[in-house]
CSV table of C-alpha atoms and ligand atoms in Angstrom, one decimal:
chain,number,residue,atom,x,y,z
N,255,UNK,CA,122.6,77.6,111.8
N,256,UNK,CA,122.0,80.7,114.4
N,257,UNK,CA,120.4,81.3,117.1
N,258,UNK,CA,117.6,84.1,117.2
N,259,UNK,CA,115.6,85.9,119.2
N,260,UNK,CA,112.6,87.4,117.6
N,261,UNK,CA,110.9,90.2,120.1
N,262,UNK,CA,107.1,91.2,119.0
N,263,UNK,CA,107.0,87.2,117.0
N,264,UNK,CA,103.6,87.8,116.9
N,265,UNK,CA,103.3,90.9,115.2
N,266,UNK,CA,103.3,92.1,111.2
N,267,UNK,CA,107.4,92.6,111.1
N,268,UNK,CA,108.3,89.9,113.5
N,269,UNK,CA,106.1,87.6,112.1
N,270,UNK,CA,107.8,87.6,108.8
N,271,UNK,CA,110.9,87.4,110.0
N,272,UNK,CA,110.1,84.4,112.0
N,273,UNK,CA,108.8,82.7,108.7
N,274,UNK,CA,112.5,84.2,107.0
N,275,UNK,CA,114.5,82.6,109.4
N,276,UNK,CA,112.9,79.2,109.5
N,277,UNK,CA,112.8,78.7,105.9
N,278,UNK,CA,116.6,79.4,106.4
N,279,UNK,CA,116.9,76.8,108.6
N,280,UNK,CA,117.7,79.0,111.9
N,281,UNK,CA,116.8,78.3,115.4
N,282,UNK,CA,114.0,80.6,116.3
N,283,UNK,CA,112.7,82.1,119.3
N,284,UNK,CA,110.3,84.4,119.5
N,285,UNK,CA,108.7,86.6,122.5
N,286,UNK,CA,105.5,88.8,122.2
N,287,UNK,CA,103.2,90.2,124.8
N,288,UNK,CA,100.1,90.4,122.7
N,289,UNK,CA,99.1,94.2,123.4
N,290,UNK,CA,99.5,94.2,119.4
N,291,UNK,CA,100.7,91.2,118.3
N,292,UNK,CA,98.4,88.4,117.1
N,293,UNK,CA,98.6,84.2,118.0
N,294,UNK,CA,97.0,83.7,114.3
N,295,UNK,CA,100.6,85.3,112.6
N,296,UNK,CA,102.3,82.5,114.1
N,297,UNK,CA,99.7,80.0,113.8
N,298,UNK,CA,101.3,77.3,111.3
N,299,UNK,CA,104.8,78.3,112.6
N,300,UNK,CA,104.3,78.5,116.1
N,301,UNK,CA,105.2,74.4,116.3
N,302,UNK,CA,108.4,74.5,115.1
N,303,UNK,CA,109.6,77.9,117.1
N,304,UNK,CA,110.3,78.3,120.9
N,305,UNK,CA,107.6,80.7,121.7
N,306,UNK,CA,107.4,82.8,125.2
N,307,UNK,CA,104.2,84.9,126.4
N,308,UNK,CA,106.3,87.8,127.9
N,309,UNK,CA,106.7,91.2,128.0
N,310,UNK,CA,109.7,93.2,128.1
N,311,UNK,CA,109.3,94.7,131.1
N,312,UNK,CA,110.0,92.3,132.4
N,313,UNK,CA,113.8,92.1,132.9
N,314,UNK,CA,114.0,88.3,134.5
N,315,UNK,CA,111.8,87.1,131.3
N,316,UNK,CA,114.0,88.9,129.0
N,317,UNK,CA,117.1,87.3,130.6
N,318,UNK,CA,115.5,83.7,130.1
N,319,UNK,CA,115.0,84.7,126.4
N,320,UNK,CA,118.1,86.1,125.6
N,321,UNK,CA,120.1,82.8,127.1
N,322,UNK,CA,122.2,81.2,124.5
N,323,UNK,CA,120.7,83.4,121.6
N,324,UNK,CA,123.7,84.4,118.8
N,325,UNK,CA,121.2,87.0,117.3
N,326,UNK,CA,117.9,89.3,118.8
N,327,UNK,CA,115.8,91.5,115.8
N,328,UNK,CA,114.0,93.9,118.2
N,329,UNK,CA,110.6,94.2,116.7
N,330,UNK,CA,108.5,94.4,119.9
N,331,UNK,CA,106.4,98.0,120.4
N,332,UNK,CA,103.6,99.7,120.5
N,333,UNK,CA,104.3,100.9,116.6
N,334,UNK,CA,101.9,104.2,116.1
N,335,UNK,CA,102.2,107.8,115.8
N,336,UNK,CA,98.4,108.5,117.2
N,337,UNK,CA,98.3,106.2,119.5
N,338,UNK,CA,101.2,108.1,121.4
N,339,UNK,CA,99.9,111.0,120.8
N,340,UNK,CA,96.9,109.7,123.4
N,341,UNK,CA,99.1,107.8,125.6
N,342,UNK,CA,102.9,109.3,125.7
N,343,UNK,CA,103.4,107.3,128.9
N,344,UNK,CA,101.9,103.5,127.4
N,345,UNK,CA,104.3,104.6,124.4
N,346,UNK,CA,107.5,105.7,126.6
N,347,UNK,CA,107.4,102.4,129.0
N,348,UNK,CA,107.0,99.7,125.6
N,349,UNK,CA,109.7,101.3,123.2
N,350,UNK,CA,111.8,103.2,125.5
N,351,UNK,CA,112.1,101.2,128.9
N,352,UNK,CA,111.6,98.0,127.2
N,353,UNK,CA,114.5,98.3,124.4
N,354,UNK,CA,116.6,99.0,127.9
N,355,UNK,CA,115.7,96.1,129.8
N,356,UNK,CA,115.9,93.7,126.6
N,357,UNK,CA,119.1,95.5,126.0
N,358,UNK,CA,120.7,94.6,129.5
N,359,UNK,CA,119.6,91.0,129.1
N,360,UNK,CA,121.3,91.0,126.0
N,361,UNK,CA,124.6,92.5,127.1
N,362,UNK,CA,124.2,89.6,130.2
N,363,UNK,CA,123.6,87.2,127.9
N,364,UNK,CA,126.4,88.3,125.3
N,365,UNK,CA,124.3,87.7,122.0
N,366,UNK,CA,126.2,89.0,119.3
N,367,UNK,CA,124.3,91.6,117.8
N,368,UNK,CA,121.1,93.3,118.1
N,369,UNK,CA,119.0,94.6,115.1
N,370,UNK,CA,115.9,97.3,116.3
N,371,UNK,CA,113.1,98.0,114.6
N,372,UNK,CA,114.0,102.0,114.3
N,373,UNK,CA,111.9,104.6,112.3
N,374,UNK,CA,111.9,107.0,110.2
N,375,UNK,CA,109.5,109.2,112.0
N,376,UNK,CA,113.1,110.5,113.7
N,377,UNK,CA,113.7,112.7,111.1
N,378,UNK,CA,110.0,114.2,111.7
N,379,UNK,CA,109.0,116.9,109.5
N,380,UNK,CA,112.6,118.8,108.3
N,381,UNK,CA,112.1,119.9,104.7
N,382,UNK,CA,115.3,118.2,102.7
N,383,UNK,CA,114.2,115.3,101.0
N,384,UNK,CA,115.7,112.5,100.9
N,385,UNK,CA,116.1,111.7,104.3
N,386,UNK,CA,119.8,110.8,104.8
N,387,UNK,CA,121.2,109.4,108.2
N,388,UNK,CA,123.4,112.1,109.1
N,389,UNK,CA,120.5,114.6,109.0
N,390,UNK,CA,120.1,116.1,112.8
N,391,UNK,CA,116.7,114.4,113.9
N,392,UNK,CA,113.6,116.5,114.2
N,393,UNK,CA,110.7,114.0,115.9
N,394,UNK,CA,107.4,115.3,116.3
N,395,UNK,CA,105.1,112.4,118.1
N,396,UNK,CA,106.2,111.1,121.7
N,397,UNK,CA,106.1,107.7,119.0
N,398,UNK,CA,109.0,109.4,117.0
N,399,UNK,CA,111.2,110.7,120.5
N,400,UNK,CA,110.5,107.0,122.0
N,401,UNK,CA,112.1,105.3,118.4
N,402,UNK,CA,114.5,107.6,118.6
N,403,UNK,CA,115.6,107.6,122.2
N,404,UNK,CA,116.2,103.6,121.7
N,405,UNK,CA,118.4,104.1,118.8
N,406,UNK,CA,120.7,106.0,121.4
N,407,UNK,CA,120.8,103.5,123.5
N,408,UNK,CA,121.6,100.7,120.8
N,409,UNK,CA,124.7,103.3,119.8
N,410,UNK,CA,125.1,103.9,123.9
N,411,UNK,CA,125.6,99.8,124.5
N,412,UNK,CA,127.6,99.5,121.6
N,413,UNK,CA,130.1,102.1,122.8
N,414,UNK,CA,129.8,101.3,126.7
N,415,UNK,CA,130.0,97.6,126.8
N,416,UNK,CA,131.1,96.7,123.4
N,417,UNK,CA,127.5,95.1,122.3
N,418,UNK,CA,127.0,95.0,118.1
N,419,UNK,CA,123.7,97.0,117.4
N,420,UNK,CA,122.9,98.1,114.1
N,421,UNK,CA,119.2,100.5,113.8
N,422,UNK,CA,117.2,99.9,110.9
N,423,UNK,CA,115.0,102.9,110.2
N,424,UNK,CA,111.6,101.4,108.7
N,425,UNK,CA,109.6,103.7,106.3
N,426,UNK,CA,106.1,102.7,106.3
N,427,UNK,CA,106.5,98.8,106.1
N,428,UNK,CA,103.9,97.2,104.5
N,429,UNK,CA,102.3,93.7,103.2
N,430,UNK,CA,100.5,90.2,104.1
N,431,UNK,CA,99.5,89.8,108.5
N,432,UNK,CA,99.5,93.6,108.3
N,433,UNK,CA,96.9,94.2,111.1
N,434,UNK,CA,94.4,96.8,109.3
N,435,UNK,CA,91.4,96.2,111.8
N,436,UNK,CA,92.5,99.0,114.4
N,437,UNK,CA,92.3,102.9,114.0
N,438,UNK,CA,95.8,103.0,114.5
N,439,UNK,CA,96.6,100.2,111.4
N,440,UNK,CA,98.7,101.2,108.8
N,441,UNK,CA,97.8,103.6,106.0
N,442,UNK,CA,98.0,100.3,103.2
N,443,UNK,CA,96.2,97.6,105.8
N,444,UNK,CA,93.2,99.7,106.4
N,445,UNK,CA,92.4,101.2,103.0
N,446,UNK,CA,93.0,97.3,101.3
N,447,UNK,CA,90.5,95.8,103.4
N,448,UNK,CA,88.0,98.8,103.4
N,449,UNK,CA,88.0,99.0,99.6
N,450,UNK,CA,87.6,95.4,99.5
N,451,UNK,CA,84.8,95.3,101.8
N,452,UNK,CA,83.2,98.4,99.5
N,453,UNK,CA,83.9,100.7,102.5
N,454,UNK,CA,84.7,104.4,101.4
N,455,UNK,CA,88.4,105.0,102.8
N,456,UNK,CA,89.4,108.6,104.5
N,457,UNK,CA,92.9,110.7,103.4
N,458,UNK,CA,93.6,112.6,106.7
N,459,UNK,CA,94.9,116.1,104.9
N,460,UNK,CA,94.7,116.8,101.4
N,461,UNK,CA,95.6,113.3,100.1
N,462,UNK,CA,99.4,115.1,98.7
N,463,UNK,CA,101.3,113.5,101.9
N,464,UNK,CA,104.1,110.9,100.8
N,465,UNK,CA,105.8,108.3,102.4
N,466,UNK,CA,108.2,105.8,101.2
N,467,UNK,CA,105.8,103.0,101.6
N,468,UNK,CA,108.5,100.3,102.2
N,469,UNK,CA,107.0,96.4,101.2
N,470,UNK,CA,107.8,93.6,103.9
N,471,UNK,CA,110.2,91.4,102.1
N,472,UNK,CA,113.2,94.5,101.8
N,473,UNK,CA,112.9,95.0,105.4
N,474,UNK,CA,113.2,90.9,106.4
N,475,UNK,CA,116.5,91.2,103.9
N,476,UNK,CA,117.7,94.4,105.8
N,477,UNK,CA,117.5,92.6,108.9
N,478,UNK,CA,119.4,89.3,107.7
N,479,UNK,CA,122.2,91.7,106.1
N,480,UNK,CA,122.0,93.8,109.3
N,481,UNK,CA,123.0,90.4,111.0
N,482,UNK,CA,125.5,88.7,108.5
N,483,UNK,CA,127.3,92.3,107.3
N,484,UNK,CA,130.6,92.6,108.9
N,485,UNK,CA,130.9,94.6,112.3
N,486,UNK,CA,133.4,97.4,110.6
N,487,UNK,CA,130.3,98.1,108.4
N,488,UNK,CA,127.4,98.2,110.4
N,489,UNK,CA,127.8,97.9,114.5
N,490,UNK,CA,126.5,100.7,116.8
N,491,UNK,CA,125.5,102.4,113.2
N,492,UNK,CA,121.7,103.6,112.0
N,493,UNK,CA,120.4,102.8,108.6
N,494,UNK,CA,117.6,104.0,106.9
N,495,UNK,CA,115.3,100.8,105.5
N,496,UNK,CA,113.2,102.0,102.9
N,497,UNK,CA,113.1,102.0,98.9
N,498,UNK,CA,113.7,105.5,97.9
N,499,UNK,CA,110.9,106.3,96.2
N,500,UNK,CA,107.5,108.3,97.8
N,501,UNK,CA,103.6,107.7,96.6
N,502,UNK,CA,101.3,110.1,97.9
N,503,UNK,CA,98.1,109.1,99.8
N,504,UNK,CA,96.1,110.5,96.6
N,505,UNK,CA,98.3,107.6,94.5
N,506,UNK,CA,97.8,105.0,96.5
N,507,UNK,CA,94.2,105.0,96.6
N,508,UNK,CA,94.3,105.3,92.9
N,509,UNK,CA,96.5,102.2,92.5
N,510,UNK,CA,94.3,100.1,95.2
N,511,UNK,CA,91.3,100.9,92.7
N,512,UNK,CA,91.4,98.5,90.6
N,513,UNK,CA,93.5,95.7,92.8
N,514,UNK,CA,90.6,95.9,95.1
N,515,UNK,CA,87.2,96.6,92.8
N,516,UNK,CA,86.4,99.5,94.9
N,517,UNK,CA,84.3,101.9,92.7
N,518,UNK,CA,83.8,104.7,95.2
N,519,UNK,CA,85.2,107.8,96.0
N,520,UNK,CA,87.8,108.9,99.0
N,521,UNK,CA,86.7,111.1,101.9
N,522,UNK,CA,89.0,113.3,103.0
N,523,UNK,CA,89.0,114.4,107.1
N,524,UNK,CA,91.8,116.9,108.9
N,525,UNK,CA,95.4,116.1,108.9
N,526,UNK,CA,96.5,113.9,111.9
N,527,UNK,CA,98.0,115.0,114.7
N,528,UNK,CA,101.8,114.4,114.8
N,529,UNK,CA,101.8,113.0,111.5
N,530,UNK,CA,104.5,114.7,109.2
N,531,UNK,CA,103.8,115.7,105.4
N,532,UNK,CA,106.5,113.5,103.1
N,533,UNK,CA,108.6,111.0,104.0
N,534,UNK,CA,111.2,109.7,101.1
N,535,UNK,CA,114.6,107.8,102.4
N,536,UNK,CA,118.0,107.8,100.6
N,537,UNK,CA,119.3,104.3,101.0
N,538,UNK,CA,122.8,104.7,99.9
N,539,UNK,CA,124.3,104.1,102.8
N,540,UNK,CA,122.6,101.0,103.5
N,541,UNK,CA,123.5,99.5,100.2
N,542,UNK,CA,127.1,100.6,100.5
N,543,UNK,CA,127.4,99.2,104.1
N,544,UNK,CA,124.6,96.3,104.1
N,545,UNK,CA,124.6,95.2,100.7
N,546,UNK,CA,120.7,96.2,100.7
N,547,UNK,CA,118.5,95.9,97.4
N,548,UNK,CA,115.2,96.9,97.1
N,549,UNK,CA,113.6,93.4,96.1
N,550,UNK,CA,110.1,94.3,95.6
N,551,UNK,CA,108.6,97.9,94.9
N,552,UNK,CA,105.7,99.5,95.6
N,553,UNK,CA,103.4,98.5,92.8
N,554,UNK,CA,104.5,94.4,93.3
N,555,UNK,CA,103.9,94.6,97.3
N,556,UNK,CA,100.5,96.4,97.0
N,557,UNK,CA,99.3,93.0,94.2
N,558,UNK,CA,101.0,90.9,96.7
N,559,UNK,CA,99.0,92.9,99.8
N,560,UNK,CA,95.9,93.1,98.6
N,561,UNK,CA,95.9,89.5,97.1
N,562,UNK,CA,96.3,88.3,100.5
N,563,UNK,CA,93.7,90.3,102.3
N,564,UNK,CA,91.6,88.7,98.9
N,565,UNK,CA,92.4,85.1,100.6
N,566,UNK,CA,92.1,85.9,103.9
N,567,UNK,CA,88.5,87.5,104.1
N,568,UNK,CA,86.9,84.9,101.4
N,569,UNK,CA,84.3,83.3,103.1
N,570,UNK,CA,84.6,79.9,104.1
N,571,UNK,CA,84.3,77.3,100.6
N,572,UNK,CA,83.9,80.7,98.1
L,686,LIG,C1,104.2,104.5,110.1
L,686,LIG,C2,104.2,103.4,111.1
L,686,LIG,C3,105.2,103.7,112.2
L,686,LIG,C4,106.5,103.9,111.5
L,686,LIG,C5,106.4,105.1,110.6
L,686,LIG,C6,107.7,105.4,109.9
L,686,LIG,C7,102.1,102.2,111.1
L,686,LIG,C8,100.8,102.0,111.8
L,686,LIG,N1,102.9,103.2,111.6
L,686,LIG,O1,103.7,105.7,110.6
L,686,LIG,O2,105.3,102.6,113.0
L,686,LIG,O3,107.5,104.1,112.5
L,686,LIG,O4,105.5,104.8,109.6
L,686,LIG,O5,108.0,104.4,109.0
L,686,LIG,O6,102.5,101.5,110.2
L,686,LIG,N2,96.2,108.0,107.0
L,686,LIG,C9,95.1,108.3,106.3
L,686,LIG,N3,94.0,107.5,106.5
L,686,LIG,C10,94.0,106.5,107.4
L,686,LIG,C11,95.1,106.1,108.1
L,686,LIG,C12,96.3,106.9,107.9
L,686,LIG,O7,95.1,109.2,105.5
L,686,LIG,O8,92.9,105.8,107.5
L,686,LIG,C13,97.4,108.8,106.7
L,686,LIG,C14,98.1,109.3,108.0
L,686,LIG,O9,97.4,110.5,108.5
L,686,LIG,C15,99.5,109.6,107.5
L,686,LIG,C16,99.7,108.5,106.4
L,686,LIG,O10,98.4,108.0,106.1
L,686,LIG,O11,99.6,110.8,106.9
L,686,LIG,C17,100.5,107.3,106.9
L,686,LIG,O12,99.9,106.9,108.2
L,686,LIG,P1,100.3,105.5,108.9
L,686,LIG,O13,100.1,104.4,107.9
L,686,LIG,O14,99.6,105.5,110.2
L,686,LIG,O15,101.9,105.6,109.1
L,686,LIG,P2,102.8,106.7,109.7
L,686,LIG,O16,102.1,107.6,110.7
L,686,LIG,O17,103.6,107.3,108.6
């Protein structure tokens, strides 16, 4: 049994791993600050966890978390492309300086490894498709720069001080605690619970934009095989975390059609700022280094999605 410090417990990714590790029998403890993060994610877990209000910022709480911890998965951010594109400064001080002070308490602390929530919005919008890892990055959004300037500095602590950091680079995770009710919510989150609630959905462009949509369960594996994989393999290395296969915007409202009832049509509104056009991963490297699988595809998450939205927005005794 290890050790683990959860950052961003409270939110979609952190969340579920919390639930991973517990059912594994790990010791769990879990930070969040609540800027997105929700207390219902933890709410039948939070008993049995060790859970902090705190915010990375601050370095002294990050020290007190990272005491006696074996293992940290760095989930905590402010995860949107948009929403940086409004506030570069809010975006640079919560995944830029924040990675650096948790990774200074970590380094104090001497926790074995750290896994970070990186992202594929790194490779921004370079035309070769699949993305591989040795591609020269290309970010568009002050989102993408911030993700990728914390990468460096999990490679940089590796290499200075010696600290096992392995970057996971998440394409378009998706699935249950999903937050869909903001603007900035996730493609999958927000048209599920619109075209369950009979509310016409909007395609920003012309609905022919791709991403690997990525469901939860393969990145909670990634992370456990990001910690367990020996150090040769992975340490101060970047991986992309994905399944290798795009949809297009225009697919997956088709698929969510009859998953969610919706009869309507899709509006479609100008592309995003910042937002790039396809997004496809090669994971070769990895299932060579990791031992990843992809565990559930596309069309199995979606079910599994939507059917929880389905339970969670039932009205009480229907
Ligand atoms: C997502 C993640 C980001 C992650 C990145 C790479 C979210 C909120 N963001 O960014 O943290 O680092 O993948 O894995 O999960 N769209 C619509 N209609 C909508 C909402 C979005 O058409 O109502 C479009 C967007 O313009 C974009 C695509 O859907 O073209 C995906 O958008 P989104 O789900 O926000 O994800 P990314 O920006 O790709």
């Amino acid at each position: 049994m290890a050790k683990f410090l959860v950052t961003g417990a409270a939110g979609f990714i952190g969340s579920s791993l919390v639930r991973a590790l517990l059912e594994r029998g790990d010791e769990v403890r879990g930070i969040d600050n609540f800027s997105t993060g929700r207390r219902e994610n933890l709410a039948e877990v939070l008993k049995q966890i060790d859970f902090r209000e705190a915010d990375l910022l601050d370095l002294n709480a990050m020290h007190k978390a990272c005491a006696g911890v074996d293992y940290v998965l760095h989930e905590a951010a402010i995860p949107s492309v948009p929403k940086s594109v409004v506030d570069p400064i809010g975006s640079n001080r919560a995944n830029i300086d924040g990675t650096v002070n948790l990774l200074v308490a970590a380094r104090d602390a001497k926790v074995k490894r750290v896994v970070y929530a990186a992202s594929s919005s790194a490779y921004g919008d370079t035309p070769t498709l699949p993305k591989h890892e040795a591609m020269p990055p290309n970010p568009i959004s002050p989102y993408a720069v911030a993700k990728l300037a914390s990468e460096l500095y999990m490679i940089s602590f590796f290499r200075c001080y010696g600290l096992e950091t392995v970057c996971l680079r998440y394409f378009n995770v998706f699935g249950p605690r999903q937050d869909p009710s903001s603007p900035y919510s996730g493609v999958l989150a927000k048209f599920s619970i619109q075209m369950l609630r009979g509310e016409q959905p909007t395609i920003f462009g012309d609905g022919e934009t791709s991403r690997d949509f990525t469901y939860i369960d393969n990145a909670v594996s990634a992370n456990l095989l990001a910690c367990s994989a020996p150090a040769s393999e992975c340490a101060g290395r970047v991986f992309n975390c994905a399944t290798g296969r795009r949809i297009t915007l225009n697919e997956t409202f088709a698929a969510l059609k009859p998953l969610t009832g919706y009869k309507g049509e899709v509006n479609y509104a100008p592309e995003r700022a910042g937002d790039i056009k396809h997004s496809l991963a090669d994971i070769t490297q990895a299932q060579k280094h990791l031992g990843y699988k992809v565990l559930v595809n596309f069309e199995d998450g979606l079910r599994r999605t939507v059917e929880w939205y389905k339970n969670q927005h039932q009205p009480v005794g229907a």
